[in-house]
Short mmCIF file of C-alpha atoms and ligand atoms in Angstrom, two decimals:
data_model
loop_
_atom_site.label_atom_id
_atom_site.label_comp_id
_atom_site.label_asym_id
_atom_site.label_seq_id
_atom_site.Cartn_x
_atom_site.Cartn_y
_atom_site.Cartn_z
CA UNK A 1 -18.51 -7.81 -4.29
CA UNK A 2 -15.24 -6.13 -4.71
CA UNK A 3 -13.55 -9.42 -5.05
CA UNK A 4 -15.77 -10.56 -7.70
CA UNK A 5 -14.90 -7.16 -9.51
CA UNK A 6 -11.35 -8.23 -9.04
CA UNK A 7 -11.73 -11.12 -10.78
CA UNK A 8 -13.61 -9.90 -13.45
CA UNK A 9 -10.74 -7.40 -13.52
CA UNK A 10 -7.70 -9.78 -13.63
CA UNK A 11 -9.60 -11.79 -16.41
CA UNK A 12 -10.43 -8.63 -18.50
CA UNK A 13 -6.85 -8.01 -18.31
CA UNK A 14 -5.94 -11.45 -19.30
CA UNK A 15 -7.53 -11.30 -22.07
CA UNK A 16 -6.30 -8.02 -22.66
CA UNK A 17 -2.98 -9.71 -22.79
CA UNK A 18 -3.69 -12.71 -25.26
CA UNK A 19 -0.53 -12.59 -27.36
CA UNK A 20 -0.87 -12.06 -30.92
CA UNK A 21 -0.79 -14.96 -32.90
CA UNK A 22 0.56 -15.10 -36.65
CA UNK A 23 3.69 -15.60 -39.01
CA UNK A 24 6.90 -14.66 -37.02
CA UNK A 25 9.10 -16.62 -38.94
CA UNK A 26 10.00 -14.38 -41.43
CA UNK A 27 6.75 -14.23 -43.71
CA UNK A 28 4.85 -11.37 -45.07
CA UNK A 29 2.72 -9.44 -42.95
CA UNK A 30 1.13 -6.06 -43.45
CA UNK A 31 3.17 -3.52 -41.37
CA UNK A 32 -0.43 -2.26 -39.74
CA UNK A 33 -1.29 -5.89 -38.26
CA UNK A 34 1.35 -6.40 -35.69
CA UNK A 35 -0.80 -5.51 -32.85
CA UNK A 36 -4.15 -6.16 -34.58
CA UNK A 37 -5.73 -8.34 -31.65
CA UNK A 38 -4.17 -5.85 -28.84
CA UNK A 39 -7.65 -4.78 -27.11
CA UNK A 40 -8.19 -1.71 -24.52
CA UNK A 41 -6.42 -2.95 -21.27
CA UNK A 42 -9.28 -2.53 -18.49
CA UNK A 43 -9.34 0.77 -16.39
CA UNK A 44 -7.05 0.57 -13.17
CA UNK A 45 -9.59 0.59 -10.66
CA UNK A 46 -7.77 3.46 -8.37
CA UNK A 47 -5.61 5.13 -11.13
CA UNK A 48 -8.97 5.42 -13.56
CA UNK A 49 -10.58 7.43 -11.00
CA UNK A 50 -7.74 10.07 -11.40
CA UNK A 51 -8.16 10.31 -14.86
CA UNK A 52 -12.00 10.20 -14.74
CA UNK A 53 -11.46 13.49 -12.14
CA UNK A 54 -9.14 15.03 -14.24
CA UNK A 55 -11.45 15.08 -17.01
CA UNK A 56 -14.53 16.32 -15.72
CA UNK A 57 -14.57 19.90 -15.74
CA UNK A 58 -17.41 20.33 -12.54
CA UNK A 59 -16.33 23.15 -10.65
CA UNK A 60 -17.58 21.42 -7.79
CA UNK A 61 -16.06 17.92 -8.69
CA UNK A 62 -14.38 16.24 -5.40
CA UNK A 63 -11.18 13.32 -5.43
CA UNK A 64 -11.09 10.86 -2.55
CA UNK A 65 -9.77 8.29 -4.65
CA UNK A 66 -6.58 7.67 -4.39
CA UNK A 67 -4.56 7.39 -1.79
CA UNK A 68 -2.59 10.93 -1.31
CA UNK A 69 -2.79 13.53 0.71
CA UNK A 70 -3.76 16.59 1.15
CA UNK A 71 -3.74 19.76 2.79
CA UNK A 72 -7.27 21.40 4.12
CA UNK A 73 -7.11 23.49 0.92
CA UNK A 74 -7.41 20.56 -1.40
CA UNK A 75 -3.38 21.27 -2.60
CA UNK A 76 -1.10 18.25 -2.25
CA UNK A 77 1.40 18.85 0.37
CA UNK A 78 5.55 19.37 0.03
CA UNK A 79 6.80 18.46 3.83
CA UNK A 80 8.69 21.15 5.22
CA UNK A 81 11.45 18.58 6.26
CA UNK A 82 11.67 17.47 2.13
CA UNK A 83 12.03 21.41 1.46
CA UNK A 84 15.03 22.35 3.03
CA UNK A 85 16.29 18.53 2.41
CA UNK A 86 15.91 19.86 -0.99
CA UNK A 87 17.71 23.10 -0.25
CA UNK A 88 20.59 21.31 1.25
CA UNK A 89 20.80 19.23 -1.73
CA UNK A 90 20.31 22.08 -4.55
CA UNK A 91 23.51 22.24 -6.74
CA UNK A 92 24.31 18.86 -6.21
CA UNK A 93 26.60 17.62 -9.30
CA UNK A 94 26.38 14.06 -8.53
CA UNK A 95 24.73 12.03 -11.21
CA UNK A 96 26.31 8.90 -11.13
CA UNK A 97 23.97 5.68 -11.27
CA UNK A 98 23.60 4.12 -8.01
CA UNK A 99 23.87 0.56 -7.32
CA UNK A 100 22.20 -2.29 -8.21
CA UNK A 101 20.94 -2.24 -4.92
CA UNK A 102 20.44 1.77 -4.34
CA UNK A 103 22.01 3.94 -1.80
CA UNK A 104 23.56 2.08 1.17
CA UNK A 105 22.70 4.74 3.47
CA UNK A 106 19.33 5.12 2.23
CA UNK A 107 18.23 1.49 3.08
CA UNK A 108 20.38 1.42 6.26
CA UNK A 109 18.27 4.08 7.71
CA UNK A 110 14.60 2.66 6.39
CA UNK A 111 15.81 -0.51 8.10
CA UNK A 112 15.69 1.17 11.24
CA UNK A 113 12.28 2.20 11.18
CA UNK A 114 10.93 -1.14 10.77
CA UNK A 115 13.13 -3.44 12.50
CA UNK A 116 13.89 -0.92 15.39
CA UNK A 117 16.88 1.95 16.05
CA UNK A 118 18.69 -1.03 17.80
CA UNK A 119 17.52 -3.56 16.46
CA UNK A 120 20.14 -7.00 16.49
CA UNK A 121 19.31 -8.38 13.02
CA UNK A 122 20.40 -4.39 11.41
CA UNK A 123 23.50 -4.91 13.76
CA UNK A 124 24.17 -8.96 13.09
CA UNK A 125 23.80 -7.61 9.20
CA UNK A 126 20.66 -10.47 8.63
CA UNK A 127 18.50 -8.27 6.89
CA UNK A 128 18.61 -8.39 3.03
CA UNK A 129 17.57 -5.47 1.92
CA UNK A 130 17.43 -3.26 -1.47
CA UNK A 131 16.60 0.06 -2.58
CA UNK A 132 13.26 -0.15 -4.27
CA UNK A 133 10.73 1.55 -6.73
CA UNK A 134 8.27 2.66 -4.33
CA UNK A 135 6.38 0.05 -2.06
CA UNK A 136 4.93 -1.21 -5.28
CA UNK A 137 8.58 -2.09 -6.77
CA UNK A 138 9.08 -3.88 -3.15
CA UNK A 139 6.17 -6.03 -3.67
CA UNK A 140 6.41 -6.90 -7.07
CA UNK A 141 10.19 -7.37 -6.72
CA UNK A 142 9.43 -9.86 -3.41
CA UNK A 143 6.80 -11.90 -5.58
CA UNK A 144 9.40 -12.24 -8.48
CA UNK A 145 11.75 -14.02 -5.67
CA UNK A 146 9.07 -15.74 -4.11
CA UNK A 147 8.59 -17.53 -7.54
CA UNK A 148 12.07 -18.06 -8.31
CA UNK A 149 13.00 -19.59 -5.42
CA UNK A 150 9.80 -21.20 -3.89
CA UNK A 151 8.11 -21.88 -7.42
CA UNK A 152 5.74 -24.11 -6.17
CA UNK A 153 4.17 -22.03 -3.19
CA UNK A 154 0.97 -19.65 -3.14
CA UNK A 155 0.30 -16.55 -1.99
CA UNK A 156 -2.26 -15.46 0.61
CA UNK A 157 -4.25 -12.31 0.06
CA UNK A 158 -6.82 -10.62 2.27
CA UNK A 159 -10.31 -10.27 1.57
CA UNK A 160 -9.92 -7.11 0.78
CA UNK A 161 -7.05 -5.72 -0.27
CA UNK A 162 -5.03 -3.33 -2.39
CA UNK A 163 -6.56 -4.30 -6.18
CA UNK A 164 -3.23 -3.87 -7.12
CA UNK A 165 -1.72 -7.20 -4.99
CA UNK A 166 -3.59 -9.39 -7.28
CA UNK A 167 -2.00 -7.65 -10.31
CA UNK A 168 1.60 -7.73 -8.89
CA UNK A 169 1.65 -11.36 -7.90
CA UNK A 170 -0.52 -12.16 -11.13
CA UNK A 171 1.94 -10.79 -13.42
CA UNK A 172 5.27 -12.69 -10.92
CA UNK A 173 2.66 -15.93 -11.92
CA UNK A 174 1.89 -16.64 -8.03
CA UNK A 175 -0.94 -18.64 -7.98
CA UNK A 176 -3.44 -16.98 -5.23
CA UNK A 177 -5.36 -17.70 -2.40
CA UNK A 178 -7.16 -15.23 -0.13
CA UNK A 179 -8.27 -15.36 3.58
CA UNK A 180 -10.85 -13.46 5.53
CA UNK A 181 -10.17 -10.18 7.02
CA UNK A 182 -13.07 -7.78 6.95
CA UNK A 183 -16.71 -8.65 8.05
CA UNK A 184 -19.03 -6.18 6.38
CA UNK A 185 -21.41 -6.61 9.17
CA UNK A 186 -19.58 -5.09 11.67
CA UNK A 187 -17.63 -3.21 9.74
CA UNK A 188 -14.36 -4.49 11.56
CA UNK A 189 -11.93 -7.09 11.42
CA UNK A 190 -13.10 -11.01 10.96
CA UNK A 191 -10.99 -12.60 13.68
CA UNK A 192 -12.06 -15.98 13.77
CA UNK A 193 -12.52 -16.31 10.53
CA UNK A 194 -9.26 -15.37 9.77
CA UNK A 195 -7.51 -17.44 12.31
CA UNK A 196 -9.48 -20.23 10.77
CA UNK A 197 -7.90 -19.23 7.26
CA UNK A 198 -4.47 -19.32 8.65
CA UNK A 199 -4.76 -22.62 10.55
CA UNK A 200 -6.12 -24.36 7.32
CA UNK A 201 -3.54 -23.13 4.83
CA UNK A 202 -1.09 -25.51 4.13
CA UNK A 203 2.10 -25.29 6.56
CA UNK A 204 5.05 -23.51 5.54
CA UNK A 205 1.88 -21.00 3.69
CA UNK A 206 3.12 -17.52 2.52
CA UNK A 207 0.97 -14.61 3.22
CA UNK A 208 0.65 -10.68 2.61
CA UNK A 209 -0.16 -8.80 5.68
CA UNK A 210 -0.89 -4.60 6.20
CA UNK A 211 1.45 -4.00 8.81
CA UNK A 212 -0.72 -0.64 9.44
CA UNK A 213 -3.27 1.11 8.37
CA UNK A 214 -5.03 -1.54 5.90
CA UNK A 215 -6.40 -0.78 2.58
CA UNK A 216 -8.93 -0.39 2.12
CA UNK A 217 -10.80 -1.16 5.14
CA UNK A 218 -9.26 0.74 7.76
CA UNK A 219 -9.39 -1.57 9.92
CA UNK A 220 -6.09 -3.35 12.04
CA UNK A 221 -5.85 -6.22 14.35
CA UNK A 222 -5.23 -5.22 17.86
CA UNK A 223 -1.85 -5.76 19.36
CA UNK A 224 -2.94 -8.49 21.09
CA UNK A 225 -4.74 -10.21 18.30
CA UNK A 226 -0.91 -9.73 15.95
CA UNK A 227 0.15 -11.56 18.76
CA UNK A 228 -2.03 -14.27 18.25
CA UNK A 229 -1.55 -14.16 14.71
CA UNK A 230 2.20 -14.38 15.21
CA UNK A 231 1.49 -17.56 17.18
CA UNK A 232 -0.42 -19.08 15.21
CA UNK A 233 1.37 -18.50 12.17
CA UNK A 234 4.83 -20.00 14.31
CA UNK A 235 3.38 -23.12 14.97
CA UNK A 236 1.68 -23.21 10.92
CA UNK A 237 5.75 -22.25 9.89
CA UNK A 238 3.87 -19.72 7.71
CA UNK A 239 5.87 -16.75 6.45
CA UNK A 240 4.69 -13.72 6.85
CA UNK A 241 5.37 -10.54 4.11
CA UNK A 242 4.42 -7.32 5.58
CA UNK A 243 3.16 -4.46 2.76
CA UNK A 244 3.71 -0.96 5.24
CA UNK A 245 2.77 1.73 2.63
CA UNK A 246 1.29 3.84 5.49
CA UNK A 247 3.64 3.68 8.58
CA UNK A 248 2.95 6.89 10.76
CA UNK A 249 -0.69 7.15 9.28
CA UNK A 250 -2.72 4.94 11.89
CA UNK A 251 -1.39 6.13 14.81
CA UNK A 252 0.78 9.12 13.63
CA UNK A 253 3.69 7.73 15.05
CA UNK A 254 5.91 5.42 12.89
CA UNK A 255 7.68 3.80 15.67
CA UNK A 256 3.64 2.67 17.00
CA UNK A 257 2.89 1.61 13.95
CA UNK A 258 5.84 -0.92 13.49
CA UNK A 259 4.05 -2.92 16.20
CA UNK A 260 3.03 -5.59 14.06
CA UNK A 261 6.20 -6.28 13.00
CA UNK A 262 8.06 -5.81 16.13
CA UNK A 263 6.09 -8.66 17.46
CA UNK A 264 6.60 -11.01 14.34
CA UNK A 265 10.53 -10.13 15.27
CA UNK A 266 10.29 -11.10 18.78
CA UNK A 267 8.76 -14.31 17.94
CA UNK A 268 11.69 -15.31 16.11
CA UNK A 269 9.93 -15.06 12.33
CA UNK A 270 11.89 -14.72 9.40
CA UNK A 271 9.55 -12.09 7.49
CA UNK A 272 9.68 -9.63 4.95
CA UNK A 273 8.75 -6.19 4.59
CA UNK A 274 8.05 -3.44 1.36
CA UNK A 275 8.16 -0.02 2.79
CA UNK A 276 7.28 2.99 0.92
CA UNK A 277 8.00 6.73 1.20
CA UNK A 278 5.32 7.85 -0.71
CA UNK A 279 2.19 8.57 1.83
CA UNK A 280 4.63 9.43 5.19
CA UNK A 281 7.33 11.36 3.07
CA UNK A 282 5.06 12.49 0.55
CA UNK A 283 7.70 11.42 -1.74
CA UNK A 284 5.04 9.95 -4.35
CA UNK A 285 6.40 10.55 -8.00
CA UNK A 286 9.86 10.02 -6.34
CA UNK A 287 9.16 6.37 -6.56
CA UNK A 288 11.40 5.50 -3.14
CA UNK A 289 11.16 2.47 -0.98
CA UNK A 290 12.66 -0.81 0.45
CA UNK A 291 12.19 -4.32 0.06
CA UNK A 292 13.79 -6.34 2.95
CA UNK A 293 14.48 -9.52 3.84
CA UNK A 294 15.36 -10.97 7.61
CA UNK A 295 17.38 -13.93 6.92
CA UNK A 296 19.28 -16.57 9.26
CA UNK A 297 22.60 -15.35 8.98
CA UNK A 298 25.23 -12.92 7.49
CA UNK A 299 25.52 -14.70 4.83
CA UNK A 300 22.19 -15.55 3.69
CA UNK A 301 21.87 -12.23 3.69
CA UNK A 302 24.62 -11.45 1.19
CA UNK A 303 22.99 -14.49 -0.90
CA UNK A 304 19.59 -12.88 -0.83
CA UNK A 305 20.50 -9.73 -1.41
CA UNK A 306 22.72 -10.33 -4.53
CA UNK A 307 19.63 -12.45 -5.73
CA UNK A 308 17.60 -9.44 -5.08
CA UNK A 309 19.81 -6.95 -7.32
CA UNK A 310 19.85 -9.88 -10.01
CA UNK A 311 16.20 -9.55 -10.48
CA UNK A 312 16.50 -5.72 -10.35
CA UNK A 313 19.47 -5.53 -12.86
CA UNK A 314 17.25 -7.04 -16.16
CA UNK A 315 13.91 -5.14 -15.16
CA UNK A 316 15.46 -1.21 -14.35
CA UNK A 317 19.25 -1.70 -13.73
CA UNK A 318 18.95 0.54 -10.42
CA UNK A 319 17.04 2.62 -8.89
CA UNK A 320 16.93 6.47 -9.26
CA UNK A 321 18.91 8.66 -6.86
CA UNK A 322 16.92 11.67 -6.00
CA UNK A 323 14.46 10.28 -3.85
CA UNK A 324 17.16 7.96 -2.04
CA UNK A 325 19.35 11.66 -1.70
CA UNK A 326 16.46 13.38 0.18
CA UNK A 327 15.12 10.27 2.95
CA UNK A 328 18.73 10.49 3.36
CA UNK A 329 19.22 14.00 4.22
CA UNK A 330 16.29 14.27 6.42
CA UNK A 331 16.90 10.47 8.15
CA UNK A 332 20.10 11.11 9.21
CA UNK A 333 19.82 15.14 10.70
CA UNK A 334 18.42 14.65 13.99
CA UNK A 335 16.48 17.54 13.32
CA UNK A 336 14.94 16.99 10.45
CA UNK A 337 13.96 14.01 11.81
CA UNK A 338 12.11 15.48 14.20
CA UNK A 339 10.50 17.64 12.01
CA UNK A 340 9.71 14.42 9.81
CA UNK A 341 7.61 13.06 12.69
CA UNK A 342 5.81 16.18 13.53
CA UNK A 343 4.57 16.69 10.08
CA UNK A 344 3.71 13.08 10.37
CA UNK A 345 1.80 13.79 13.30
CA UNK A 346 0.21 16.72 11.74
CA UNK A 347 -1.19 14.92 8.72
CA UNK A 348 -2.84 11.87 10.56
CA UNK A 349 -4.31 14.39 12.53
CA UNK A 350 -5.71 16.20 10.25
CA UNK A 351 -7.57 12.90 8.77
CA UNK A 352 -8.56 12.16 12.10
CA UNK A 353 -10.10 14.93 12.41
CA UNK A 354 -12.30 15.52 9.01
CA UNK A 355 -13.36 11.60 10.06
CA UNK A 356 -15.21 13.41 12.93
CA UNK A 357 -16.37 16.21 11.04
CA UNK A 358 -17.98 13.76 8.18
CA UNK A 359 -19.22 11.13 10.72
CA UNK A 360 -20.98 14.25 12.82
CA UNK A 361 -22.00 16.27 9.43
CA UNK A 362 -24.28 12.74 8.26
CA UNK A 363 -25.48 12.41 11.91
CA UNK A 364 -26.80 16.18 11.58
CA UNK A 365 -28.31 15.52 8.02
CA UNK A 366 -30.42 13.06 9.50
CA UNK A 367 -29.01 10.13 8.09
CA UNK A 368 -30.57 6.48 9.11
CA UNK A 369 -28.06 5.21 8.90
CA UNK A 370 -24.90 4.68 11.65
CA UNK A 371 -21.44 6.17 10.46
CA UNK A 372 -19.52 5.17 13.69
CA UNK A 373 -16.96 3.27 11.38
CA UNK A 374 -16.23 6.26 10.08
CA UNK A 375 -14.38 7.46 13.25
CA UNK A 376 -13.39 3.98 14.42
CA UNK A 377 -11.43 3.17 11.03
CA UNK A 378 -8.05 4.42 11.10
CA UNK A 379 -5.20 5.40 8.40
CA UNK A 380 -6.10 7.22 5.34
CA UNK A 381 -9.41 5.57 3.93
CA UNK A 382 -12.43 4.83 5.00
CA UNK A 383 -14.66 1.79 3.93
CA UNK A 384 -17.71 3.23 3.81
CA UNK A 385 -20.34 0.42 3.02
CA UNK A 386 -21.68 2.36 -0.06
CA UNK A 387 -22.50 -0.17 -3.22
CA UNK A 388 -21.20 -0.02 -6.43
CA UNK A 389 -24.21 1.77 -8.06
CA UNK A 390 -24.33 4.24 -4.50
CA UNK A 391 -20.69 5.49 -5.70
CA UNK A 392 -21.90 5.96 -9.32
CA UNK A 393 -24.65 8.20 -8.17
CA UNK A 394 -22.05 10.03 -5.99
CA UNK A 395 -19.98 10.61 -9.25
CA UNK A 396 -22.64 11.46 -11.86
CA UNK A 397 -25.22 13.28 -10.32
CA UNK A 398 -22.27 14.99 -7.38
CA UNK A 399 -18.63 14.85 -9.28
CA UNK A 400 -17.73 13.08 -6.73
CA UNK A 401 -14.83 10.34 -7.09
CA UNK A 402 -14.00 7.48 -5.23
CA UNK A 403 -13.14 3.64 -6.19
CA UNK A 404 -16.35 1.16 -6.84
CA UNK A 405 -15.93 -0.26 -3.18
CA UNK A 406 -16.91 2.31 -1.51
CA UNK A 407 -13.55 3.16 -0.22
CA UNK A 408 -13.36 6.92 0.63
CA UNK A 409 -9.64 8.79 0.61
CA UNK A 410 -9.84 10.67 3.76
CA UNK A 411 -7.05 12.31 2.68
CA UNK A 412 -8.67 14.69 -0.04
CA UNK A 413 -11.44 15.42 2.53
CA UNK A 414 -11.06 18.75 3.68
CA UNK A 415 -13.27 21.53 5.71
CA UNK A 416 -14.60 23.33 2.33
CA UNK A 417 -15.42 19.43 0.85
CA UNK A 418 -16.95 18.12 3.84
CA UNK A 419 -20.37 19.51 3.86
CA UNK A 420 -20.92 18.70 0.44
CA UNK A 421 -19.62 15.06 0.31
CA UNK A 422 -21.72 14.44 3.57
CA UNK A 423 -24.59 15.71 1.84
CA UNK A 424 -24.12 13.61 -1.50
CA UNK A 425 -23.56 10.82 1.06
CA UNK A 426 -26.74 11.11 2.84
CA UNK A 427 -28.81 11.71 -0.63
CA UNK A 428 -27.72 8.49 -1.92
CA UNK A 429 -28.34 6.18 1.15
CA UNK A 430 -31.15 7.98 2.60
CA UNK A 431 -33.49 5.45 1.64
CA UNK A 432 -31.37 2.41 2.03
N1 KET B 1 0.80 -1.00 -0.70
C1 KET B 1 -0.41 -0.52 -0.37
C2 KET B 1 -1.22 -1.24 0.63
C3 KET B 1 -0.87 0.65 -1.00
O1 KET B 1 -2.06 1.11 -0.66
C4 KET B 1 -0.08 1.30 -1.96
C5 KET B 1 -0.58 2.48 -2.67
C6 KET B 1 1.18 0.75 -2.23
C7 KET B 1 1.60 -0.40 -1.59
C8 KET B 1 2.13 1.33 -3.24
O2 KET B 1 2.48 2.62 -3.09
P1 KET B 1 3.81 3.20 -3.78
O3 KET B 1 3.39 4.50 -4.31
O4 KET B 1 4.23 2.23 -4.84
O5 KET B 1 4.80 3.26 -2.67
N2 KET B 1 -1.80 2.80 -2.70
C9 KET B 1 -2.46 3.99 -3.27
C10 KET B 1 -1.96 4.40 -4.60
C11 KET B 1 -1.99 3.35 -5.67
O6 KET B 1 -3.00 2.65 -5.85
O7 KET B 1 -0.96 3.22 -6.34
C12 KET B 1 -3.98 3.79 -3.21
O8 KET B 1 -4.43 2.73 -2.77
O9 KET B 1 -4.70 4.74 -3.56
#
C-alpha cells in the first residue's frame, strides 16, 4: 500500500519535473512563459502533514507526524546539555567558513559513537568521513558517490522505509530495488523473507539498512539475526550503508544502539554510515550530521574523503558552523556528555512510556482489536496498521495528523493527547 503510494509519488513528481521545452536559442518568447508547464510538485508525504497541522485552526488538533520530539506538554524540547553548550559558546566572534569537509573535531567525535571510543579504524585513520547537512545531506551526499563511482550498481531499499530514500537516491539517478522487511501480519520483522532478498540480489549488491530504530515500522532485527545478516551479506560481498537518524532512541542508550554496526565492523565489512543530530541532540533546524566511510587503508581514506568534499564544494561549499560548534562543546566535556546521555535516556523513556499508556487506554475503550505492537515497537513511531482512509477519518472528523501509512509519531504523544487520540483510534477501527 504505502509502496504503491510511493510510486505514485515519485512519478507525480517526475512529472512534476518535465523540463520545459521551447526556443532557448535566442528567440522571442513572452517573459510570462518561462515556466509555463512547471505544475504543483506533489505534497511531501511527512512535511505536508506539518503544514496541513499548521493550518487547521482546531483547538483540539493533535501532530504525530513527523518525527520530533516532544516534551509531555506538547512544546518541542531544548536539551539542557545544548543550553549551557550554548552559553559557553555565546559571544563567540568566529565566523569564518569551515571546511569543505566541516569541523575536524566535530566529525572526530561522531566517529566515535558509531565505530566505538576505541575503535582501530578511528585510530588507523580508515574512516572517510565529512561534516554533513543533517542525516539527510549524509544520504543524499553517499548516493551522489555511489553513482559516481559505481555508476552501474543499484540500490536496495526496505519495504518500508523513510519516503524520503526513494527521493534522495531518485534525484542521485540510482536505479532501485527494494527487499522485504516488515510483515503486516505479525506486525514484526520478515526474516526469511528478507534473507531470501539478500541472497538473491546480485553479489557485490548495495543496500540501505536502519541501524536502529526503523522508520517507520518500529521494528529491528535482533542482535542475533544482524549477525546473520552480516553473514550473509559477507559471503553475497554486499555492502552495507547504515541510515542511524535515531541512535539512543530504541534502547536509550547510543552505545546499545550501535550494535548493528559494531557487528558489521567485527565481520570485517567495509560499510558506511549517515548519522544525524537532529532526533538525539535535538539539533533539528541546525542541520548537523556525518557521512562516513570505512575504507581499506589510510589512504583510501584521504582519496574518499577529498572525493567526498568535491561533491560537497559545487552543491553548498561547506557546511554551517553552529551546529558543528555545539556537538562539539557538549562531545568533548565529560560532563556534558553525561548529561547528553541522560537526557537521552529521559526522552526514550518518556515514549516508552505513552506507548503503554495508548496501548492500555484502547484496551480499556474496548477495542477488538490487539494493540500489543504498540508496546513491542521501539524508537519513536509506531506502525499502527490503520489504512489510508482510517487516518483520513482521524484527521477530518478528530484534527488529528499523522502520515497515510498509518505511522504514528510517538513523540508528540503526550499525557493530555493520549486519551483523546486513543479514543479517535478506537472510533475509527471499532468495526474493522
Ligand atoms: N533517516 C531517517 C530514517 C529519518 O527518519 C530521517 C528523518 C532522516 C534520515 C533525516 O533526518 P535529518 O533531519 O536530515 O537528520 N525523519 C523525520 C523527518 C523527515 O522526514 O525529514 C521523519 O521521518 O519524520
Amino acid at each position: 500500500m504505502a509502496m504503491a503510494m510511493m510510486i505514485r509519488n515519485a512519478a507525480a513528481s517526475r512529472r512534476a519535473m518535465t523540463p520545459i521545452s521551447g526556443d532557448f536559442g535566442g528567440g522571442l518568447r513572452s517573459m510570462s512563459s518561462w515556466w509555463k508547464s512547471v505544475e504543483p510538485a506533489p505534497k511531501d508525504p511527512i512535511l505536508g502533514v506539518t503544514e496541513a497541522f499548521l493550518a487547521d485552526p482546531s483547538p483540539d488538533k493533535v501532530n504525530v507526524g513527523v518525527g520530533a520530539y516532544r516534551d509531555d506538554n506538547g512544546k518541542p524540547v531544548v536539551l539542557d546539555c545544548v543550553r549551557e553548550a550554548e552559553r559557553r559558546l555565546a559571544g563567540s566572534t568566529f565566523m569564518e567558513y569551515l571546511p569543505m569537509g566541516g569541523s575536524a573535531k566535530m566529525v572526530d567525535l561522531t566517529l566515535k559513537l558509531a565505530y566505538g571510543d576505541d575503535s582501530e579504524f578511528i585510530k588507523d585513520k580508515r574512516i572517510a568521513a565529512i561534516q554533513t547537512l543533517s542525516g539527510t545531506g549524509a544520504c543524499r551526499l553517499f548516493a551522489d558517490f555511489q553513482k559516481r563511482f559505481c555508476p552501474g550498481s543499484q540500490i536496495y531499499i526496505p519495504v518500508p522505509t523513510w519516503s524520503n530514500h526513494h527521493n534522495i537516491w531518485r534525484d542521485a539517478e540510482v536505479p532501485q530495488k527494494t527487499y522485504h522487511y516488515y510483515h503486516p501480519e505479525t506486525k514484526g520483522l520478515d526474516f526469511s523473507a528478507l534473507m531470501d532478498d539478500v541472497k538473491n540480489a546480485p553479489d557485490g549488491s548495495f543496500f540501505l539498512l536502519h541501524a536502529c530504530a526503523h522508520n517507520p515500522t518500529g521494528v529491528d532485527p535482533t542482535e542475533e539475526q544482524w549477525r546473520e545478516i552480516s553473514q550473509l551479506f559477507k559471503a553475497k560481498g554486499h555492502f552495507a550503508f547504515f541510515d542511524m537518524a535515531y541512535q539512543g532512541f530504541a534502547s536509550g542508550d547510543p552505545a546499545r544502539d550501535a550494535k548493528s554496526i559494531r557487528i558489521f565492523l567485527e565481520d570485517g565489512h567495509h560499510i558506511g554510515i549517515s548519522q544525524s543530530y537532529a532526533k538525539n541532540m535535538g539539533l533539528y533546524g541546525q542541520r548537523v550530521g556525518c557521512l562516513s566511510v570505512l575504507c581499506e587503508d589510510a589512504k583510501q581514506a584521504v582519496s574518499v574523503k577529498s572525493q567526498l568534499q568535491q561533491l560537497a564544494r559545487p552543491m553548498y561549499s561547506n557546511p554551517p558552523l553552529h551546529g558543528a560548534q555545539l556537538v562539539s562543546t557538549i562531545l568533548e566535556d565529560p560532563e556534558l556528555k553525561s548529561l547528553w546521555l541522560k537526557e537521552v535516556k529521559v526522552m526514550a523513556d518518556r515514549i516508552i512510556g505513552m506507548r503503554t499508556t495508548l496501548r492500555e487506554s484502547l484496551e480499556k475503550l474496548g477495542s477488538p482489536l490487539s494493540w500489543e505492537h504498540v508496546t513491542k515497537q521501539i524508537g519513536m513511531f509506531c506502525y499502527s496498521g490503520l489504512t489510508p482512509e482510517q487516518v483520513d477519518r482521524l484527521t477530518s472528523e478528530y484534527h488529528i495528523y499523522m502520515t497515510r501509512n498509518g505511522r504514528i509519531s510517538m513523540a508528540g504523544v503526550t499525557t493530555g493527547n493520549v486519551g483523546y487520540l486513543a479514543n479517535a483510534i478506537h472510533e475509527v477501527t471499532k468495526s474493522s
